[in-house]
Structure formats: structure tokens, C-alpha cells
N, CA, C and O atoms as a GROMACS GRO file, in nm:
protein
  328
    1LEU      N    1   9.537  11.048   3.858
    1LEU     CA    2   9.558  11.183   3.907
    1LEU      C    3   9.684  11.242   3.847
    1LEU      O    4   9.785  11.173   3.833
    2GLU      N    5   9.678  11.365   3.814
    2GLU     CA    6   9.794  11.434   3.760
    2GLU      C    7   9.877  11.488   3.876
    2GLU      O    8   9.824  11.553   3.966
    3ARG      N    9  10.006  11.463   3.872
    3ARG     CA   10  10.094  11.514   3.976
    3ARG      C   11  10.135  11.656   3.942
    3ARG      O   12  10.170  11.685   3.828
    4VAL      N   13  10.132  11.742   4.039
    4VAL     CA   14  10.176  11.880   4.022
    4VAL      C   15  10.314  11.892   4.085
    4VAL      O   16  10.333  11.858   4.201
    5TYR      N   17  10.409  11.939   4.006
    5TYR     CA   18  10.545  11.955   4.054
    5TYR      C   19  10.570  12.098   4.095
    5TYR      O   20  10.511  12.192   4.040
    6SER      N   21  10.654  12.114   4.190
    6SER     CA   22  10.697  12.248   4.230
    6SER      C   23  10.848  12.247   4.240
    6SER      O   24  10.912  12.143   4.227
    7ILE      N   25  10.905  12.362   4.262
    7ILE     CA   26  11.051  12.372   4.270
    7ILE      C   27  11.103  12.297   4.393
    7ILE      O   28  11.224  12.275   4.404
    8LYS      N   29  11.016  12.257   4.483
    8LYS     CA   30  11.057  12.180   4.600
    8LYS      C   31  11.086  12.035   4.565
    8LYS      O   32  11.148  11.964   4.645
    9ASP      N   33  11.044  11.988   4.447
    9ASP     CA   34  11.054  11.848   4.408
    9ASP      C   35  11.173  11.819   4.317
    9ASP      O   36  11.159  11.741   4.223
   10LEU      N   37  11.287  11.878   4.341
   10LEU     CA   38  11.397  11.866   4.246
   10LEU      C   39  11.508  11.769   4.286
   10LEU      O   40  11.610  11.762   4.217
   11ASP      N   41  11.490  11.695   4.393
   11ASP     CA   42  11.594  11.598   4.430
   11ASP      C   43  11.620  11.504   4.314
   11ASP      O   44  11.527  11.443   4.260
   12ASN      N   45  11.746  11.491   4.276
   12ASN     CA   46  11.792  11.402   4.170
   12ASN      C   47  11.741  11.439   4.031
   12ASN      O   48  11.754  11.359   3.938
   13ALA      N   49  11.684  11.557   4.014
   13ALA     CA   50  11.641  11.604   3.883
   13ALA      C   51  11.756  11.676   3.814
   13ALA      O   52  11.856  11.710   3.878
   14VAL      N   53  11.741  11.697   3.686
   14VAL     CA   54  11.837  11.776   3.611
   14VAL      C   55  11.766  11.904   3.568
   14VAL      O   56  11.666  11.900   3.498
   15ALA      N   57  11.818  12.017   3.612
   15ALA     CA   58  11.760  12.146   3.575
   15ALA      C   59  11.849  12.210   3.469
   15ALA      O   60  11.965  12.242   3.496
   16VAL      N   61  11.795  12.229   3.350
   16VAL     CA   62  11.868  12.294   3.241
   16VAL      C   63  11.814  12.436   3.230
   16VAL      O   64  11.695  12.457   3.206
   17VAL      N   65  11.902  12.534   3.247
   17VAL     CA   66  11.862  12.674   3.242
   17VAL      C   67  11.943  12.742   3.133
   17VAL      O   68  12.066  12.748   3.140
   18THR      N   69  11.874  12.794   3.033
   18THR     CA   70  11.942  12.867   2.925
   18THR      C   71  11.946  13.016   2.960
   18THR      O   72  11.863  13.066   3.036
   19GLY      N   73  12.043  13.084   2.903
   19GLY     CA   74  12.061  13.226   2.934
   19GLY      C   75  12.100  13.247   3.078
   19GLY      O   76  12.066  13.349   3.138
   20ALA      N   77  12.171  13.150   3.135
   20ALA     CA   78  12.196  13.146   3.279
   20ALA      C   79  12.327  13.210   3.323
   20ALA      O   80  12.371  13.186   3.435
   21ALA      N   81  12.389  13.288   3.238
   21ALA     CA   82  12.517  13.348   3.275
   21ALA      C   83  12.502  13.458   3.380
   21ALA      O   84  12.598  13.491   3.450
   22ASN      N   85  12.382  13.515   3.391
   22ASN     CA   86  12.364  13.620   3.492
   22ASN      C   87  12.215  13.646   3.513
   22ASN      O   88  12.130  13.586   3.448
   23GLY      N   89  12.187  13.736   3.603
   23GLY     CA   90  12.051  13.782   3.624
   23GLY      C   91  11.957  13.678   3.682
   23GLY      O   92  11.997  13.589   3.757
   24ILE      N   93  11.830  13.692   3.644
   24ILE     CA   94  11.726  13.608   3.703
   24ILE      C   95  11.743  13.460   3.666
   24ILE      O   96  11.705  13.373   3.744
   25ARG      N   97  11.798  13.433   3.550
   25ARG     CA   98  11.816  13.292   3.512
   25ARG      C   99  11.929  13.227   3.590
   25ARG      O  100  11.922  13.108   3.620
   26LEU      N  101  12.032  13.302   3.624
   26LEU     CA  102  12.135  13.250   3.713
   26LEU      C  103  12.076  13.225   3.851
   26LEU      O  104  12.107  13.125   3.915
   27ALA      N  105  11.991  13.315   3.897
   27ALA     CA  106  11.924  13.296   4.026
   27ALA      C  107  11.833  13.174   4.023
   27ALA      O  108  11.825  13.100   4.122
   28LEU      N  109  11.766  13.151   3.912
   28LEU     CA  110  11.682  13.032   3.896
   28LEU      C  111  11.767  12.906   3.904
   28LEU      O  112  11.729  12.810   3.972
   29ALA      N  113  11.881  12.905   3.837
   29ALA     CA  114  11.973  12.790   3.842
   29ALA      C  115  12.022  12.768   3.985
   29ALA      O  116  12.031  12.654   4.032
   30ARG      N  117  12.052  12.876   4.054
   30ARG     CA  118  12.099  12.866   4.193
   30ARG      C  119  11.988  12.808   4.282
   30ARG      O  120  12.014  12.724   4.368
   31GLY      N  121  11.865  12.851   4.262
   31GLY     CA  122  11.753  12.800   4.341
   31GLY      C  123  11.727  12.653   4.314
   31GLY      O  124  11.701  12.577   4.408
   32ALA      N  125  11.733  12.613   4.189
   32ALA     CA  126  11.713  12.472   4.155
   32ALA      C  127  11.823  12.386   4.216
   32ALA      O  128  11.797  12.278   4.268
   33GLN      N  129  11.945  12.435   4.210
   33GLN     CA  130  12.058  12.362   4.268
   33GLN      C  131  12.041  12.349   4.419
   33GLN      O  132  12.069  12.243   4.475
   34ALA      N  133  11.997  12.454   4.484
   34ALA     CA  134  11.978  12.452   4.630
   34ALA      C  135  11.870  12.352   4.670
   34ALA      O  136  11.867  12.306   4.785
   35ARG      N  137  11.782  12.318   4.578
   35ARG     CA  138  11.674  12.223   4.607
   35ARG      C  139  11.706  12.083   4.559
   35ARG      O  140  11.617  11.998   4.550
   36GLY      N  141  11.833  12.058   4.527
   36GLY     CA  142  11.877  11.922   4.502
   36GLY      C  143  11.899  11.881   4.358
   36GLY      O  144  11.935  11.766   4.332
   37SER      N  145  11.877  11.970   4.263
   37SER     CA  146  11.894  11.928   4.125
   37SER      C  147  12.040  11.936   4.081
   37SER      O  148  12.119  12.012   4.137
   38LYS      N  149  12.072  11.857   3.981
   38LYS     CA  150  12.200  11.870   3.912
   38LYS      C  151  12.183  11.989   3.819
   38LYS      O  152  12.085  11.997   3.744
   39GLY      N  153  12.277  12.081   3.822
   39GLY     CA  154  12.264  12.201   3.742
   39GLY      C  155  12.331  12.190   3.606
   39GLY      O  156  12.446  12.147   3.597
   40VAL      N  157  12.260  12.229   3.504
   40VAL     CA  158  12.316  12.244   3.370
   40VAL      C  159  12.280  12.385   3.326
   40VAL      O  160  12.163  12.418   3.307
   41ILE      N  161  12.382  12.468   3.311
   41ILE     CA  162  12.359  12.605   3.269
   41ILE      C  163  12.413  12.626   3.129
   41ILE      O  164  12.513  12.566   3.090
   42ALA      N  165  12.345  12.710   3.054
   42ALA     CA  166  12.386  12.734   2.916
   42ALA      C  167  12.374  12.883   2.885
   42ALA      O  168  12.287  12.952   2.937
   43ASP      N  169  12.463  12.930   2.801
   43ASP     CA  170  12.460  13.068   2.756
   43ASP      C  171  12.547  13.078   2.633
   43ASP      O  172  12.632  12.993   2.609
   44ILE      N  173  12.524  13.181   2.556
   44ILE     CA  174  12.602  13.203   2.434
   44ILE      C  175  12.738  13.268   2.465
   44ILE      O  176  12.832  13.258   2.386
   45ARG      N  177  12.747  13.334   2.581
   45ARG     CA  178  12.870  13.406   2.618
   45ARG      C  179  12.958  13.320   2.707
   45ARG      O  180  12.930  13.301   2.825
   46GLU      N  181  13.064  13.267   2.649
   46GLU     CA  182  13.149  13.170   2.720
   46GLU      C  183  13.215  13.228   2.844
   46GLU      O  184  13.223  13.160   2.946
   47ASP      N  185  13.264  13.353   2.837
   47ASP     CA  186  13.331  13.411   2.953
   47ASP      C  187  13.234  13.429   3.070
   47ASP      O  188  13.268  13.397   3.184
   48ALA      N  189  13.116  13.479   3.042
   48ALA     CA  190  13.015  13.496   3.147
   48ALA      C  191  12.966  13.360   3.197
   48ALA      O  192  12.936  13.346   3.316
   49LEU      N  193  12.958  13.262   3.109
   49LEU     CA  194  12.916  13.128   3.148
   49LEU      C  195  13.015  13.066   3.245
   49LEU      O  196  12.976  13.003   3.343
   50ALA      N  197  13.144  13.084   3.216
   50ALA     CA  198  13.247  13.030   3.306
   50ALA      C  199  13.239  13.096   3.443
   50ALA      O  200  13.257  13.028   3.545
   51ALA      N  201  13.213  13.225   3.448
   51ALA     CA  202  13.200  13.295   3.576
   51ALA      C  203  13.077  13.245   3.652
   51ALA      O  204  13.082  13.228   3.774
   52ALA      N  205  12.969  13.222   3.580
   52ALA     CA  206  12.847  13.171   3.644
   52ALA      C  207  12.871  13.031   3.700
   52ALA      O  208  12.827  13.000   3.811
   53GLN      N  209  12.939  12.947   3.623
   53GLN     CA  210  12.969  12.812   3.670
   53GLN      C  211  13.053  12.818   3.798
   53GLN      O  212  13.028  12.744   3.892
   54ALA      N  213  13.151  12.907   3.800
   54ALA     CA  214  13.235  12.921   3.919
   54ALA      C  215  13.153  12.968   4.039
   54ALA      O  216  13.178  12.924   4.152
   55SER      N  217  13.057  13.056   4.015
   55SER     CA  218  12.976  13.106   4.126
   55SER      C  219  12.881  13.000   4.182
   55SER      O  220  12.839  13.009   4.297
   56LEU      N  221  12.848  12.901   4.102
   56LEU     CA  222  12.759  12.792   4.145
   56LEU      C  223  12.835  12.671   4.199
   56LEU      O  224  12.774  12.581   4.257
   57ALA      N  225  12.965  12.668   4.179
   57ALA     CA  226  13.043  12.548   4.211
   57ALA      C  227  13.034  12.506   4.357
   57ALA      O  228  13.043  12.387   4.387
   58GLY      N  229  13.018  12.599   4.448
   58GLY     CA  230  13.010  12.565   4.590
   58GLY      C  231  12.884  12.489   4.627
   58GLY      O  232  12.878  12.428   4.734
   59GLY      N  233  12.783  12.492   4.540
   59GLY     CA  234  12.656  12.426   4.570
   59GLY      C  235  12.644  12.285   4.515
   59GLY      O  236  12.543  12.219   4.536
   60GLY      N  237  12.746  12.239   4.445
   60GLY     CA  238  12.742  12.104   4.389
   60GLY      C  239  12.783  12.103   4.244
   60GLY      O  240  12.836  12.200   4.191
   61GLU      N  241  12.757  11.991   4.180
   61GLU     CA  242  12.798  11.972   4.041
   61GLU      C  243  12.719  12.064   3.948
   61GLU      O  244  12.596  12.071   3.955
   62VAL      N  245  12.790  12.134   3.862
   62VAL     CA  246  12.729  12.222   3.764
   62VAL      C  247  12.800  12.203   3.630
   62VAL      O  248  12.922  12.216   3.622
   63LEU      N  249  12.724  12.172   3.529
   63LEU     CA  250  12.778  12.158   3.394
   63LEU      C  251  12.744  12.285   3.318
   63LEU      O  252  12.629  12.328   3.317
   64ALA      N  253  12.844  12.345   3.256
   64ALA     CA  254  12.822  12.466   3.175
   64ALA      C  255  12.841  12.430   3.029
   64ALA      O  256  12.942  12.369   2.991
   65VAL      N  257  12.744  12.468   2.946
   65VAL     CA  258  12.747  12.436   2.803
   65VAL      C  259  12.723  12.563   2.724
   65VAL      O  260  12.622  12.631   2.744
   66ARG      N  261  12.815  12.595   2.635
   66ARG     CA  262  12.794  12.710   2.547
   66ARG      C  263  12.685  12.672   2.447
   66ARG      O  264  12.695  12.570   2.379
   67CYS      N  265  12.581  12.754   2.439
   67CYS     CA  266  12.468  12.721   2.355
   67CYS      C  267  12.401  12.847   2.302
   67CYS      O  268  12.371  12.940   2.378
   68ASP      N  269  12.379  12.849   2.172
   68ASP     CA  270  12.297  12.952   2.108
   68ASP      C  271  12.163  12.885   2.080
   68ASP      O  272  12.154  12.799   1.992
   69VAL      N  273  12.059  12.922   2.153
   69VAL     CA  274  11.931  12.852   2.140
   69VAL      C  275  11.865  12.874   2.004
   69VAL      O  276  11.766  12.809   1.972
   70ALA      N  277  11.918  12.966   1.924
   70ALA     CA  278  11.868  12.985   1.788
   70ALA      C  279  11.932  12.886   1.690
   70ALA      O  280  11.894  12.881   1.573
   71ASN      N  281  12.028  12.808   1.738
   71ASN     CA  282  12.099  12.711   1.656
   71ASN      C  283  12.057  12.570   1.699
   71ASN      O  284  12.086  12.528   1.811
   72GLY      N  285  11.990  12.500   1.611
   72GLY     CA  286  11.941  12.366   1.642
   72GLY      C  287  12.048  12.269   1.685
   72GLY      O  288  12.027  12.188   1.775
   73ASP      N  289  12.165  12.276   1.620
   73ASP     CA  290  12.274  12.185   1.657
   73ASP      C  291  12.322  12.212   1.800
   73ASP      O  292  12.352  12.119   1.874
   74ASP      N  293  12.328  12.340   1.839
   74ASP     CA  294  12.367  12.375   1.975
   74ASP      C  295  12.266  12.320   2.076
   74ASP      O  296  12.305  12.267   2.180
   75VAL      N  297  12.139  12.333   2.044
   75VAL     CA  298  12.034  12.285   2.135
   75VAL      C  299  12.040  12.133   2.149
   75VAL      O  300  12.024  12.080   2.259
   76GLU      N  301  12.063  12.064   2.039
   76GLU     CA  302  12.077  11.918   2.046
   76GLU      C  303  12.198  11.879   2.130
   76GLU      O  304  12.192  11.784   2.208
   77ALA      N  305  12.308  11.951   2.114
   77ALA     CA  306  12.428  11.922   2.194
   77ALA      C  307  12.402  11.949   2.342
   77ALA      O  308  12.450  11.875   2.427
   78LEU      N  309  12.327  12.053   2.372
   78LEU     CA  310  12.291  12.083   2.511
   78LEU      C  311  12.208  11.969   2.570
   78LEU      O  312  12.233  11.924   2.681
   79ALA      N  313  12.110  11.923   2.496
   79ALA     CA  314  12.024  11.814   2.544
   79ALA      C  315  12.106  11.687   2.564
   79ALA      O  316  12.084  11.615   2.662
   80ALA      N  317  12.198  11.659   2.476
   80ALA     CA  318  12.282  11.540   2.490
   80ALA      C  319  12.373  11.550   2.613
   80ALA      O  320  12.395  11.452   2.683
   81ALA      N  321  12.425  11.670   2.638
   81ALA     CA  322  12.514  11.690   2.752
   81ALA      C  323  12.439  11.678   2.885
   81ALA      O  324  12.494  11.630   2.984
   82ALA      N  325  12.314  11.721   2.885
   82ALA     CA  326  12.235  11.718   3.009
   82ALA      C  327  12.201  11.576   3.046
   82ALA      O  328  12.134  11.553   3.147
   0.00000   0.00000   0.00000
């Protein structure tokens, strides 16, 4: 049988959200964190990324990684950090 996952099943998972410095992706990261995942947020804008990390800090551990998803080396570094 194939298991179907939902956002309720995130205990001890790692949620990597790119473009997470603001808007709906920041909200997605916040929701995943609230459901028990370790948060890894990434964005190309370092200043906005730092603000997003600070806004999530009260919910638990959050790793912020500067990443340009159009750059393969950045994506590999993000995967290694997660």
C-alpha cells in the first residue's frame, strides 16, 4: 500500500522551503514548523531571509540558507545544509 502524507505528518521531518523570506512561502514554512518539522528556509535576499528566520525563531529551530535556486552549487549547498 502506498502511504499518503499530509502536512499533519511532519513530526521529526525536515521541511525545506525556498523563496521563504516572505509571503505564502513564509506562511508554508511557519505551518510546517507548527506541525513539528525542523525548518530550513532559503531565499536569495539575505536581509529578508534574516528577518524571516527571526520571525520563525519562537517556534523552534530554523536554519536559514542563502540560495539562488537557478545556481546548482547553491542548491547543492542547501541540500547539504538541510
